[in-house]
Coordinates of C-alpha atoms and ligand atoms in Angstrom, one line a residue:
M1 CA 58.3 -18.8 -24.4
T2 CA 56.0 -18.3 -27.5
K3 CA 54.6 -14.8 -27.7
E4 CA 50.8 -16.4 -27.4
K5 CA 52.1 -18.3 -23.9
R6 CA 53.8 -15.1 -22.5
E7 CA 50.4 -13.6 -23.3
I8 CA 48.2 -16.1 -21.1
A9 CA 50.7 -16.5 -18.5
R10 CA 50.4 -12.4 -18.2
R11 CA 46.6 -12.5 -18.3
P12 CA 45.6 -13.5 -14.7
D13 CA 46.8 -10.4 -13.2
K14 CA 46.2 -7.8 -15.9
A15 CA 42.4 -8.9 -16.2
P16 CA 41.1 -11.1 -13.3
I17 CA 38.5 -13.4 -14.6
A18 CA 35.3 -12.4 -12.9
T19 CA 33.8 -15.0 -10.5
A20 CA 31.0 -13.5 -9.2
W21 CA 28.5 -11.1 -10.7
D22 CA 27.4 -8.8 -7.6
Y23 CA 25.3 -5.6 -8.0
A24 CA 27.4 -2.6 -7.2
P25 CA 25.9 -0.5 -4.7
A26 CA 23.4 2.1 -6.4
P27 CA 22.1 4.4 -3.6
E28 CA 19.7 7.1 -4.4
A29 CA 21.0 10.7 -3.2
R30 CA 18.7 11.4 0.0
D31 CA 19.8 15.0 0.1
I32 CA 16.8 16.1 -2.4
V33 CA 14.6 15.6 1.0
K34 CA 15.0 18.6 3.3
I35 CA 13.4 16.5 6.5
Q36 CA 12.3 19.3 9.5
E37 CA 13.5 18.6 12.8
R38 CA 9.8 18.8 14.2
Y39 CA 6.4 19.1 12.7
G40 CA 3.1 20.2 13.9
L41 CA -0.5 19.8 12.7
F42 CA -1.7 21.1 9.4
I43 CA -5.0 22.7 10.1
G44 CA -6.7 25.6 8.5
G45 CA -3.8 25.8 5.7
K46 CA -1.1 26.4 8.1
F47 CA 1.1 24.5 10.8
V48 CA 0.3 24.7 14.3
E49 CA 1.4 23.5 17.8
P50 CA -0.4 20.8 19.1
G51 CA -2.6 21.6 21.9
S52 CA -2.0 18.4 23.6
G53 CA 1.8 19.2 23.8
E54 CA 2.9 15.7 23.0
R55 CA 5.2 14.3 20.6
Y56 CA 6.7 11.2 19.4
T57 CA 9.8 10.2 17.2
T58 CA 9.3 9.0 13.7
I59 CA 12.3 6.8 12.4
D60 CA 14.0 5.4 9.1
P61 CA 13.3 1.5 9.7
A62 CA 16.2 0.5 7.8
R63 CA 18.8 2.2 9.9
E64 CA 16.7 2.8 13.2
E65 CA 17.8 6.1 13.1
P66 CA 15.4 9.3 14.3
L67 CA 14.2 11.3 11.1
S68 CA 12.1 13.9 13.1
E69 CA 9.5 14.6 16.2
I70 CA 6.0 14.3 15.3
A71 CA 3.0 15.9 16.8
Q72 CA 0.4 13.6 19.0
A73 CA -2.9 15.1 18.2
G74 CA -5.2 15.3 21.3
K75 CA -8.9 15.6 21.6
A76 CA -8.9 19.5 21.3
D77 CA -6.5 19.4 18.5
V78 CA -9.0 16.9 16.6
D79 CA -11.8 19.3 17.1
R80 CA -9.8 22.4 15.8
A81 CA -8.8 20.5 12.3
V82 CA -12.6 19.1 12.3
R83 CA -14.0 23.1 12.7
A84 CA -11.5 24.1 10.0
A85 CA -12.7 21.8 7.6
R86 CA -16.6 22.4 8.3
D87 CA -15.6 25.9 8.1
A88 CA -14.0 25.5 4.8
F89 CA -16.8 23.3 3.7
A90 CA -19.4 25.8 4.4
N91 CA -17.7 29.1 3.3
G92 CA -16.4 28.2 -0.2
W93 CA -15.6 24.9 -1.2
S94 CA -19.0 22.8 -1.4
G95 CA -20.3 26.0 -3.3
L96 CA -17.3 26.6 -5.6
R97 CA -17.7 25.9 -9.0
P98 CA -16.9 22.4 -10.1
S99 CA -14.5 23.4 -12.6
E100 CA -12.7 25.5 -10.1
R101 CA -12.4 22.3 -7.7
A102 CA -10.9 20.3 -10.7
K103 CA -8.5 23.0 -11.3
Y104 CA -6.8 22.6 -7.7
L105 CA -6.7 18.9 -8.1
F106 CA -5.3 18.9 -11.5
R107 CA -2.4 21.5 -9.7
I108 CA -1.8 18.8 -6.9
A109 CA -1.2 16.1 -9.4
R110 CA 1.2 18.2 -11.5
L111 CA 2.9 19.3 -8.5
L112 CA 3.2 15.6 -7.0
Q113 CA 5.1 14.8 -10.8
E114 CA 7.2 17.6 -10.5
R115 CA 8.5 16.7 -6.9
S116 CA 8.1 13.1 -7.3
R117 CA 11.7 12.1 -6.8
E118 CA 11.6 14.2 -3.5
F119 CA 8.4 12.2 -2.4
A120 CA 9.9 9.0 -3.6
V121 CA 13.0 9.3 -1.3
L122 CA 11.0 10.4 1.4
E123 CA 8.6 7.4 1.2
S124 CA 11.6 5.0 1.0
L125 CA 13.2 6.6 4.0
N126 CA 10.5 6.6 6.4
G127 CA 8.6 3.6 5.5
G128 CA 11.1 1.3 4.2
K129 CA 10.1 0.3 1.0
P130 CA 12.5 0.0 -1.9
I131 CA 13.2 3.3 -3.8
R132 CA 12.2 1.5 -7.3
E133 CA 8.6 0.7 -5.9
S134 CA 8.0 4.1 -4.4
R135 CA 9.6 5.7 -7.6
D136 CA 7.8 3.5 -10.3
V137 CA 4.6 2.7 -8.2
D138 CA 3.8 4.7 -5.0
V139 CA 4.3 8.3 -6.4
P140 CA 3.0 8.1 -10.0
L141 CA -0.1 6.2 -9.1
A142 CA -1.0 8.7 -6.8
A143 CA -0.6 11.4 -9.1
A144 CA -2.6 9.4 -11.4
H145 CA -5.5 9.4 -8.8
F146 CA -5.7 13.2 -8.4
F147 CA -5.4 13.4 -12.4
Y148 CA -8.2 10.7 -12.8
Y149 CA -10.4 12.6 -10.1
A150 CA -9.7 15.9 -11.2
G151 CA -11.2 14.9 -14.3
W152 CA -14.8 13.8 -12.6
A153 CA -15.3 17.2 -10.4
D154 CA -17.1 18.9 -13.0
K155 CA -18.9 15.7 -14.5
L156 CA -20.7 14.1 -11.4
E157 CA -24.0 14.6 -13.2
Y158 CA -22.7 12.0 -15.8
A159 CA -21.3 9.7 -13.3
F160 CA -24.7 9.8 -11.4
P161 CA -27.3 10.7 -14.2
N162 CA -30.5 12.3 -13.0
R163 CA -29.4 12.0 -9.2
K164 CA -28.2 15.3 -8.2
P165 CA -24.8 14.5 -6.4
R166 CA -24.2 16.5 -3.8
P167 CA -21.0 16.5 -1.4
V168 CA -21.3 14.7 2.1
G169 CA -19.7 17.5 4.3
V170 CA -16.7 16.8 6.4
A171 CA -14.6 13.3 5.7
G172 CA -12.5 11.7 8.5
Q173 CA -9.9 9.7 6.7
I174 CA -7.5 7.4 8.5
I175 CA -4.4 5.3 6.9
P176 CA -2.3 2.9 7.2
W177 CA 1.5 3.0 6.8
N178 CA 2.1 0.3 4.0
F179 CA 1.3 2.9 1.0
P180 CA 1.3 6.0 2.9
L181 CA 1.2 8.8 0.0
L182 CA -1.1 6.4 -2.1
M183 CA -3.5 6.0 0.5
L184 CA -3.8 9.5 0.8
A185 CA -4.5 10.3 -3.0
W186 CA -6.8 7.5 -2.8
K187 CA -8.5 9.2 0.0
I188 CA -8.2 12.8 -0.5
A189 CA -8.8 12.9 -4.4
P190 CA -12.3 11.8 -4.7
A191 CA -13.2 13.6 -1.6
L192 CA -12.2 16.8 -2.9
A193 CA -13.6 16.2 -6.4
A194 CA -16.9 15.5 -5.0
G195 CA -16.9 19.1 -3.1
N196 CA -16.0 17.6 0.9
T197 CA -13.5 18.5 3.2
V198 CA -11.2 16.4 4.7
V199 CA -9.3 15.9 8.2
L200 CA -6.8 12.9 7.4
K201 CA -4.6 11.0 9.7
P202 CA -1.4 9.1 8.4
A203 CA -0.3 6.1 10.4
E204 CA 2.2 6.9 13.1
T205 CA 4.8 5.0 11.6
T206 CA 4.8 7.0 8.5
P207 CA 3.5 10.5 8.5
L208 CA 6.4 12.3 6.6
S209 CA 5.1 12.3 3.1
A210 CA 1.4 13.5 4.3
L211 CA 3.6 16.4 6.0
L212 CA 5.5 17.1 2.8
F213 CA 1.8 17.0 1.1
C214 CA 0.9 19.9 3.2
D215 CA 3.6 21.8 1.1
V216 CA 2.1 20.8 -2.2
L217 CA -1.4 22.0 -0.9
R218 CA 0.2 25.4 -0.3
Q219 CA 1.9 25.3 -3.4
A220 CA -1.3 24.4 -5.1
E221 CA -3.1 27.5 -3.2
L222 CA -5.7 25.1 -2.0
P223 CA -8.1 27.3 0.2
P224 CA -7.2 26.8 3.8
G225 CA -9.2 24.2 5.8
V226 CA -10.2 22.3 2.5
V227 CA -7.6 19.5 3.6
N228 CA -6.3 19.1 7.3
I229 CA -3.5 16.6 8.1
I230 CA -3.2 15.7 11.8
T231 CA -0.7 13.1 13.1
G232 CA -0.7 10.7 16.3
D233 CA -1.3 7.0 16.8
G234 CA -4.8 5.1 17.4
R235 CA -6.2 7.4 20.1
T236 CA -6.0 10.5 17.3
G237 CA -7.8 8.0 14.8
A238 CA -10.4 7.1 17.6
E239 CA -11.2 10.8 18.4
L240 CA -11.6 11.6 15.0
V241 CA -14.0 8.6 14.2
S242 CA -16.3 10.0 17.1
H243 CA -16.0 13.4 16.4
P244 CA -19.8 14.5 16.5
D245 CA -19.2 17.0 13.3
V246 CA -17.7 14.4 11.1
D247 CA -20.2 13.2 8.6
K248 CA -18.2 10.2 6.8
I249 CA -15.3 7.8 8.0
A250 CA -13.1 6.2 5.4
F251 CA -10.5 3.6 7.1
T252 CA -7.7 1.5 5.6
G253 CA -6.1 -0.8 8.2
S254 CA -6.7 -3.9 10.3
T255 CA -9.7 -5.7 10.5
E256 CA -9.6 -5.4 14.1
V257 CA -9.6 -1.7 14.3
G258 CA -12.3 -1.8 11.3
K259 CA -14.6 -3.7 13.5
A260 CA -14.3 -1.3 16.5
I261 CA -15.0 1.6 14.2
Q262 CA -17.9 0.2 12.9
R263 CA -19.4 -0.6 16.5
N264 CA -18.5 2.9 17.5
L265 CA -20.3 4.4 14.3
A266 CA -23.5 2.0 14.3
G267 CA -26.8 4.2 14.7
T268 CA -24.8 7.7 14.2
G269 CA -25.9 8.2 10.9
K270 CA -22.4 8.6 9.9
R271 CA -21.2 7.0 6.6
L272 CA -18.4 4.5 6.5
T273 CA -16.0 2.6 4.1
L274 CA -13.3 0.2 5.1
E275 CA -10.8 -1.5 3.3
L276 CA -9.0 -3.9 5.5
G277 CA -7.2 -7.2 5.5
G278 CA -6.8 -10.1 3.1
K279 CA -5.3 -13.5 2.5
A280 CA -5.9 -13.5 -1.5
A281 CA -5.2 -16.6 -3.3
N282 CA -3.1 -16.6 -6.3
I283 CA -3.9 -20.0 -8.1
V284 CA -2.0 -21.5 -10.7
F285 CA -3.1 -24.2 -13.3
D286 CA -1.1 -26.4 -15.0
D287 CA -1.5 -24.8 -18.3
A288 CA -0.5 -21.4 -17.3
P289 CA 3.1 -20.0 -18.6
L290 CA 5.0 -21.1 -15.6
D291 CA 8.0 -18.3 -15.7
Q292 CA 5.5 -15.6 -16.0
A293 CA 3.5 -17.2 -13.3
V294 CA 6.7 -17.4 -11.0
E295 CA 7.4 -13.8 -11.5
G296 CA 3.7 -13.0 -10.7
I297 CA 4.2 -15.1 -7.4
V298 CA 6.9 -13.3 -6.5
N299 CA 5.4 -9.9 -7.3
G300 CA 2.4 -11.0 -5.3
I301 CA 4.0 -11.7 -2.1
Y302 CA 7.3 -10.0 -2.0
F303 CA 6.4 -6.6 -3.4
N304 CA 6.5 -4.0 -0.6
Q305 CA 7.8 -6.7 1.9
G306 CA 4.3 -8.1 1.7
H307 CA 3.0 -5.1 3.4
V308 CA 0.1 -5.5 1.0
C309 CA -3.6 -6.1 2.1
C310 CA -4.1 -7.7 -1.3
A311 CA -0.8 -9.7 -1.5
G312 CA -1.3 -13.2 -3.0
S313 CA 0.0 -14.9 0.3
R314 CA -1.9 -18.2 -0.3
L315 CA -0.4 -19.7 -3.5
L316 CA -2.4 -22.4 -5.0
V317 CA -0.7 -24.6 -7.5
Q318 CA -2.6 -27.4 -9.2
E319 CA -1.0 -30.7 -7.9
S320 CA 0.6 -31.9 -11.6
I321 CA 3.3 -29.0 -11.7
Y322 CA 3.5 -28.6 -8.0
E323 CA 7.4 -29.4 -7.8
T324 CA 8.3 -27.8 -11.1
V325 CA 6.5 -24.3 -9.8
V326 CA 8.4 -24.8 -6.1
A327 CA 11.7 -25.4 -7.8
K328 CA 11.7 -22.4 -10.1
L329 CA 10.1 -20.3 -7.4
K330 CA 12.7 -21.1 -5.0
R331 CA 15.5 -20.7 -7.5
R332 CA 13.9 -17.1 -8.2
M333 CA 13.9 -16.2 -4.6
A334 CA 17.6 -16.7 -4.3
T335 CA 17.8 -13.9 -6.5
L336 CA 16.0 -11.4 -4.7
R337 CA 18.4 -8.6 -3.3
V338 CA 17.1 -7.8 0.4
G339 CA 18.5 -4.6 1.8
D340 CA 18.7 -0.7 1.7
P341 CA 15.6 0.6 0.6
L342 CA 17.4 3.6 -1.1
D343 CA 19.5 1.2 -3.6
K344 CA 18.1 1.2 -6.7
N345 CA 18.9 -2.3 -7.1
T346 CA 17.1 -3.7 -4.0
D347 CA 14.1 -5.8 -4.5
V348 CA 12.7 -6.1 -0.9
G349 CA 13.5 -3.5 1.7
A350 CA 13.0 -2.9 5.5
I351 CA 10.2 -4.1 7.6
N352 CA 8.1 -0.9 8.4
S353 CA 8.3 -1.1 12.2
K354 CA 9.6 -3.4 14.8
Q355 CA 6.0 -4.4 15.9
Q356 CA 5.4 -5.4 12.5
L357 CA 8.5 -7.5 12.4
E358 CA 7.5 -9.1 15.7
K359 CA 3.9 -10.2 14.3
I360 CA 5.6 -11.7 11.2
T361 CA 8.3 -13.6 13.5
A362 CA 5.6 -14.9 15.6
L363 CA 3.4 -16.1 12.7
V364 CA 6.6 -17.9 10.8
Q365 CA 7.4 -19.5 14.0
S366 CA 3.7 -20.5 14.4
G367 CA 4.1 -22.1 10.8
V368 CA 7.3 -24.1 12.0
D369 CA 5.6 -25.6 15.1
E370 CA 2.4 -26.8 13.3
G371 CA 4.6 -28.6 10.9
A372 CA 5.0 -26.6 7.6
E373 CA 8.0 -27.2 5.9
I374 CA 10.1 -23.7 5.7
Y375 CA 12.5 -22.4 3.1
Q376 CA 14.6 -19.1 3.0
P377 CA 17.5 -18.5 0.6
P378 CA 20.6 -17.5 1.7
C379 CA 20.7 -14.0 2.6
K380 CA 22.9 -11.4 4.3
L381 CA 20.9 -8.9 6.2
P382 CA 22.3 -5.4 7.3
E383 CA 23.0 -5.4 11.0
R384 CA 20.7 -2.3 12.2
G385 CA 17.0 -2.3 11.0
Y386 CA 13.9 -4.4 10.9
W387 CA 14.6 -7.3 8.0
F388 CA 12.9 -10.3 7.1
V389 CA 14.2 -13.0 4.7
P390 CA 11.9 -13.7 1.9
T391 CA 10.2 -16.9 3.0
V392 CA 8.0 -19.9 1.8
F393 CA 6.0 -22.3 3.5
T394 CA 5.5 -25.8 1.7
N395 CA 3.6 -28.6 3.5
V396 CA 0.8 -26.2 4.8
A397 CA -2.7 -27.4 5.7
Q398 CA -5.7 -25.2 5.3
S399 CA -6.0 -24.8 9.1
Y400 CA -2.6 -23.6 9.9
R401 CA -2.5 -20.3 11.2
I402 CA -0.1 -19.4 8.2
A403 CA -3.1 -20.5 5.7
Q404 CA -5.4 -18.5 7.7
E405 CA -4.3 -15.2 9.1
E406 CA -2.9 -12.1 7.3
I407 CA 1.1 -12.2 8.0
F408 CA 1.3 -8.7 6.2
G409 CA 5.2 -10.0 5.5
P410 CA 7.3 -11.5 2.8
V411 CA 5.8 -14.8 3.5
L412 CA 3.9 -17.2 1.3
S413 CA 2.1 -20.5 1.9
V414 CA 1.8 -22.7 -1.0
L415 CA -1.0 -25.3 -1.0
T416 CA -2.2 -27.5 -3.9
F417 CA -5.5 -28.7 -5.6
R418 CA -6.4 -30.9 -8.4
T419 CA -9.8 -29.5 -9.8
P420 CA -10.9 -26.2 -10.3
D421 CA -13.7 -26.9 -8.3
E422 CA -11.4 -27.7 -5.5
A423 CA -9.1 -24.6 -6.3
I424 CA -12.4 -22.2 -5.7
E425 CA -13.2 -23.8 -2.4
K426 CA -9.8 -23.5 -0.9
A427 CA -9.3 -19.7 -2.2
N428 CA -12.7 -19.0 -0.6
N429 CA -12.1 -20.9 2.4
T430 CA -11.3 -17.5 4.4
P431 CA -12.9 -15.0 6.0
Y432 CA -11.3 -12.1 3.8
G433 CA -12.3 -11.5 0.2
L434 CA -10.1 -8.8 -1.2
S435 CA -8.4 -10.2 -4.3
A436 CA -7.2 -13.5 -6.2
G437 CA -5.1 -14.1 -8.8
V438 CA -5.8 -16.9 -11.9
W439 CA -2.8 -18.3 -14.0
T440 CA -3.8 -20.2 -17.0
E441 CA -3.8 -19.9 -20.7
K442 CA -7.6 -20.5 -21.1
G443 CA -9.7 -17.0 -21.3
S444 CA -12.8 -19.2 -20.2
R445 CA -11.4 -20.4 -17.3
I446 CA -10.4 -17.1 -16.4
L447 CA -13.8 -15.9 -16.4
A448 CA -15.3 -18.8 -15.1
M449 CA -13.2 -18.5 -12.0
A450 CA -13.5 -14.7 -11.5
Q451 CA -17.2 -15.0 -11.4
R452 CA -16.9 -17.7 -8.6
L453 CA -13.9 -16.2 -6.6
R454 CA -15.4 -14.1 -3.6
A455 CA -13.0 -11.3 -4.3
G456 CA -13.1 -7.7 -4.8
V457 CA -10.3 -7.9 -7.4
V458 CA -9.3 -10.7 -9.5
W459 CA -6.2 -10.6 -11.6
A460 CA -5.7 -12.8 -14.5
N461 CA -2.1 -13.6 -15.6
T462 CA -0.7 -10.7 -13.3
Y463 CA -0.7 -9.4 -9.9
N464 CA -0.7 -6.5 -8.2
R465 CA -1.8 -4.2 -10.8
F466 CA -3.4 -0.9 -10.2
D467 CA -5.2 1.8 -12.0
P468 CA -7.3 4.8 -10.6
A469 CA -10.1 3.8 -13.1
S470 CA -10.4 0.6 -11.8
P471 CA -12.5 0.1 -8.5
F472 CA -10.6 -1.5 -5.4
G473 CA -12.3 -3.2 -2.4
G474 CA -13.4 -6.3 -0.5
Y475 CA -15.8 -8.5 0.5
K476 CA -16.7 -10.2 4.0
E477 CA -14.1 -9.2 6.8
S478 CA -12.0 -7.4 4.2
G479 CA -14.6 -4.2 4.3
F480 CA -17.0 -2.7 2.2
G481 CA -17.0 0.5 -0.3
R482 CA -14.9 0.6 -3.0
E483 CA -12.2 3.1 -3.9
G484 CA -10.8 4.1 -7.4
G485 CA -12.9 4.4 -10.6
R486 CA -16.8 6.0 -10.7
H487 CA -17.3 3.7 -7.7
G488 CA -14.9 5.6 -5.6
L489 CA -17.0 8.7 -5.7
E490 CA -20.2 7.3 -4.4
P491 CA -19.1 7.2 -0.6
Y492 CA -18.4 11.1 -1.2
V493 CA -21.7 12.0 -2.6
V494 CA -25.2 12.1 -1.4
L495 CA -27.7 11.3 -4.2
D496 CA -30.9 12.7 -4.5
D497 CA -33.6 10.8 -6.2
A498 CA -34.9 13.1 -9.2
Ligands
LIG1 P1 -4.2 -0.4 12.5 O1 -5.4 -0.8 12.0 O2 -3.9 -0.2 13.9 O3 -3.5 1.2 12.0 C1 -3.9 1.6 10.9 C2 -4.6 3.1 11.0 O4 -5.5 3.3 12.1 C3 -3.3 3.7 11.5 O5 -3.6 5.0 11.1 C4 -3.6 3.9 13.1 O6 -3.2 5.0 13.7 C5 -5.1 4.1 13.2 N1 -5.6 3.5 14.3 C6 -5.4 2.6 15.3 N2 -6.4 2.2 16.0 C7 -7.4 3.1 15.8 C8 -8.5 3.1 16.5 N3 -8.8 2.8 17.7 N4 -9.5 4.1 15.8 C9 -9.0 4.9 14.7 N5 -7.9 4.6 14.1 C10 -7.0 3.8 14.6 O7 -2.8 -1.6 12.0 P2 -1.4 -1.8 12.9 O8 -1.6 -2.3 14.0 O9 -0.6 -0.7 12.2 O10 -1.1 -3.0 11.8 C11 -1.8 -4.4 12.4 C12 -2.1 -5.3 11.1 O11 -3.2 -4.9 10.6 C13 -1.0 -5.6 10.2 O12 -0.3 -6.7 10.8 C14 -1.7 -6.0 8.9 O13 -2.3 -7.4 8.9 C15 -3.2 -5.4 9.0 N6 -3.1 -4.0 8.2 C16 -3.9 -3.9 7.2 C17 -3.8 -2.9 6.3 C18 -4.3 -3.0 4.9 O14 -3.8 -2.2 4.0 N7 -5.6 -3.2 4.9 C19 -2.7 -1.7 6.7 C20 -2.0 -1.9 7.9 C21 -1.9 -2.9 8.6
LIG2 MG1 -2.9 -1.6 15.6

């Protein structure tokens, strides 16, 4: 044998030729997070035992393992929290020099940045979202919101010139489980900047980042009672809504509960903002850069497992490019990695709760039953935990439930259109109106579409982009009121006409 031949013969066992290029596991260490066995309610600047005596277990949805025992606040606990907030409002906070208020908000923002890794790991553990998202989106944006509103605290007369802005009073804030820390920031930052005090209730499945946030408040030396965090399910939320000494309710969650709150508050004089569901159209024209559009479609619906109120859950594709877009989309979907939220390579994490998984499963079944064509890429799911494979439906009629109802999961429905008019008509054909996406090379078309789409946010050649300076909120059954930007201050100020 020649030297070369010997060399070749030896090669296979020396250096095996790679046949598969898999990602090695890249788990983020979780020991940075110290979770207590049980938590009380954060009222008047300290943790107190719930008077109700009731508790429930919060879990890690990716492993179905218990994480901690959480207090279920009852009527008397809600009352105690509201009294603490009223006290803090009347005896200091509302009269504090605005530049002093700003300092606390800046401190909170800095502390969130300093402890960002801890918050990211905890958020992924308790909620199931990929660490990449909590690390790169949720936590930095939460800090950015505090920075942004810290800047407004001593400039309110410039935000509302000649209107003498005053704080409203005690704000009751109820938030959902899809962006627990970020929704907390959206609610608390503008309220405090304008001089209000707060009682906030996180969602029952994801209380842990809000409870860790109490430690940030302690570090920031925020005066006791300015922010109170009470845990519990919908019953606690309902008690907070009906408490007579709450001046304003801010709610993010289901349309069903939003409507119930609105009925409950009618005639009470309490202020209300609602940020509810959505069924957004993501519209792709035939002149769009298709590979970018496919990335935007994927980000629009599979980001955060589709637990996103502004998710691009209805894809409207111009007929002439339909086949190409669907083929590219399916190819891209096959590369999505579904699994451990704490793995830095994970694209799609765990479904937040068993209840939500059941809802998604039922709606997907309805799509199959009504005659849509389902595609799910081959995908190996972990044995324990709540999971759903990224799904796309083609052959969807506008009347199908999957085209009408908010699924709040990684499920996309594809529809087609021929003309811009038809795209508008189909996009607006929903009781919701939170967001929309437009993909086209033509600037004039972007502007024309944005003007006619009945949606609070319209993204052009991008999707799911957020910035604290830009207002967010809905039309129709997606709710009313805006969060973010100067608009986000409005619900928290009383304006006198000069
Ligand atoms: P939900 O509206 O019941 O829960 C959201 C928050 O409201 C939680 O903190 C909950 O404890 C509280 N709540 C529940 N009932 C209440 C009541 N009667 N009074 C006051 N507060 C109450 O939403 P759920 O059941 O978790 O999810 C159901 C569907 O709602 C989802 O599948 C999704 O379609 C939609 N949703 C939309 C969200 C959004 O960001 N717009 C967020 C969460 C859910
Ligand atoms: Mg509910």
